[in-house]
mmCIF file of C-alpha atoms in Angstrom:
data_model
loop_
_atom_site.group_PDB
_atom_site.id
_atom_site.type_symbol
_atom_site.label_atom_id
_atom_site.label_comp_id
_atom_site.label_asym_id
_atom_site.label_seq_id
_atom_site.Cartn_x
_atom_site.Cartn_y
_atom_site.Cartn_z
ATOM 1 C CA MET A 15 -0.182 0.333 0.156
ATOM 2 C CA HIS A 16 0.668 3.077 -0.448
ATOM 3 C CA ARG A 17 2.801 5.820 1.929
ATOM 4 C CA LEU A 18 -0.143 8.147 1.869
ATOM 5 C CA GLY A 19 -2.935 5.501 2.400
ATOM 6 C CA ARG A 20 -1.835 4.238 5.415
ATOM 7 C CA GLN A 21 -1.042 7.412 6.545
ATOM 8 C CA THR A 22 -4.667 8.202 6.669
ATOM 9 C CA GLN A 23 -5.059 5.009 7.394
ATOM 10 C CA THR A 24 -4.153 6.014 10.469
ATOM 11 C CA ARG A 25 -5.128 9.439 10.987
ATOM 12 C CA GLU A 26 -8.236 7.886 10.608
ATOM 13 C CA ARG A 27 -8.345 4.929 12.813
ATOM 14 C CA LEU A 28 -7.343 7.245 15.756
ATOM 15 C CA VAL A 29 -10.797 9.786 15.014
ATOM 16 C CA ARG A 30 -12.010 6.911 15.128
ATOM 17 C CA THR A 31 -11.015 5.400 17.842
ATOM 18 C CA ALA A 32 -10.751 8.382 19.979
ATOM 19 C CA ALA A 33 -14.974 8.386 19.274
ATOM 20 C CA GLU A 34 -16.326 5.496 20.322
ATOM 21 C CA LEU A 35 -14.039 6.279 23.505
ATOM 22 C CA PHE A 36 -15.318 9.548 24.126
ATOM 23 C CA TRP A 37 -18.648 8.686 23.903
ATOM 24 C CA ASN A 38 -18.518 5.369 25.091
ATOM 25 C CA GLN A 39 -15.956 6.521 28.718
ATOM 26 C CA GLY A 40 -16.222 10.186 27.796
ATOM 27 C CA TYR A 41 -13.100 13.518 27.685
ATOM 28 C CA ALA A 42 -11.656 13.271 30.592
ATOM 29 C CA GLN A 43 -11.456 9.668 30.498
ATOM 30 C CA THR A 44 -9.729 9.001 28.306
ATOM 31 C CA GLY A 45 -5.987 8.714 28.009
ATOM 32 C CA VAL A 46 -4.263 9.487 24.816
ATOM 33 C CA ASN A 47 -2.331 6.115 25.240
ATOM 34 C CA GLN A 48 -6.042 3.585 25.353
ATOM 35 C CA ILE A 49 -6.969 5.307 21.964
ATOM 36 C CA ILE A 50 -2.922 5.488 20.677
ATOM 37 C CA GLN A 51 -3.156 0.735 21.429
ATOM 38 C CA GLU A 52 -7.209 0.614 20.599
ATOM 39 C CA ALA A 53 -6.381 2.735 16.663
ATOM 40 C CA ASN A 54 -3.451 -0.046 16.791
ATOM 41 C CA ALA A 55 -1.785 2.832 15.864
ATOM 42 C CA THR A 56 2.156 4.401 17.385
ATOM 43 C CA SER A 57 2.739 6.850 19.447
ATOM 44 C CA GLY A 58 4.891 8.872 16.638
ATOM 45 C CA SER A 59 1.967 8.760 13.940
ATOM 46 C CA PHE A 60 -0.552 10.350 16.962
ATOM 47 C CA TYR A 61 2.236 12.940 17.730
ATOM 48 C CA HIS A 62 2.692 12.776 13.629
ATOM 49 C CA PHE A 63 -1.159 14.337 13.090
ATOM 50 C CA PHE A 64 -1.976 16.389 16.306
ATOM 51 C CA LYS A 65 -0.374 18.326 18.591
ATOM 52 C CA SER A 66 -2.412 16.255 21.477
ATOM 53 C CA LYS A 67 -5.543 15.538 23.023
ATOM 54 C CA GLN A 68 -7.789 18.197 22.796
ATOM 55 C CA GLU A 69 -6.767 18.331 19.072
ATOM 56 C CA LEU A 70 -8.078 14.686 17.929
ATOM 57 C CA ALA A 71 -10.287 15.297 19.802
ATOM 58 C CA MET A 72 -11.609 18.739 17.393
ATOM 59 C CA ALA A 73 -10.950 16.426 14.427
ATOM 60 C CA VAL A 74 -14.049 13.987 15.693
ATOM 61 C CA ILE A 75 -15.707 16.922 16.325
ATOM 62 C CA ASP A 76 -15.026 18.311 12.519
ATOM 63 C CA ASP A 77 -15.454 14.577 11.410
ATOM 64 C CA ILE A 78 -18.728 13.910 12.591
ATOM 65 C CA MET A 79 -20.344 17.136 11.323
ATOM 66 C CA GLY A 80 -18.792 16.312 8.083
ATOM 67 C CA ALA A 81 -20.552 13.299 7.903
ATOM 68 C CA LEU A 82 -24.370 14.716 9.002
ATOM 69 C CA ASN A 83 -23.583 17.222 6.224
ATOM 70 C CA LYS A 84 -22.319 14.578 3.552
ATOM 71 C CA HIS A 85 -25.470 12.486 4.693
ATOM 72 C CA GLY A 86 -27.480 14.729 4.622
ATOM 73 C CA ILE A 87 -29.295 14.938 7.611
ATOM 74 C CA ASP A 88 -32.110 17.057 8.158
ATOM 75 C CA GLU A 89 -30.872 20.685 9.747
ATOM 76 C CA GLN A 90 -32.708 20.452 12.763
ATOM 77 C CA THR A 91 -30.191 17.468 13.900
ATOM 78 C CA GLN A 92 -27.513 18.552 12.263
ATOM 79 C CA LYS A 93 -28.905 21.176 15.111
ATOM 80 C CA ASP A 94 -29.114 19.385 17.978
ATOM 81 C CA VAL A 95 -25.535 17.918 16.807
ATOM 82 C CA LEU A 96 -23.576 20.720 16.809
ATOM 83 C CA ALA A 97 -24.813 21.492 20.014
ATOM 84 C CA ILE A 98 -23.375 19.091 21.583
ATOM 85 C CA ALA A 99 -19.989 19.098 20.565
ATOM 86 C CA TRP A 100 -20.417 23.055 20.854
ATOM 87 C CA SER A 101 -21.280 20.583 25.017
ATOM 88 C CA LEU A 102 -17.755 18.768 24.062
ATOM 89 C CA LYS A 103 -15.876 21.327 23.049
ATOM 90 C CA GLY A 104 -16.130 23.346 26.458
ATOM 91 C CA GLU A 105 -15.371 19.721 28.189
ATOM 92 C CA ILE A 106 -12.061 19.475 25.822
ATOM 93 C CA LEU A 107 -10.909 23.324 26.845
ATOM 94 C CA HIS A 108 -11.504 23.139 30.843
ATOM 95 C CA VAL A 109 -9.623 19.547 31.083
#
């Protein structure tokens, strides 16, 4: 596989794994090492893509919002999800 393809897959695994863990455990209860381990990644690859857990969490929010837009979710549902995302953003920035 082409190197760029592997990098993209690694980044996607990190974002999706973090999304699952944040959802199931909460942001504060999820550690970078757990994300790395469960995404089958390395700490080097984590820090290649993200400066911090906060930056990864923002990528998770962006990914969710992009998926909503891509799949044509109705406007009210998008607003509800955005409200949840902003709430999560507040938690992320204050931890």
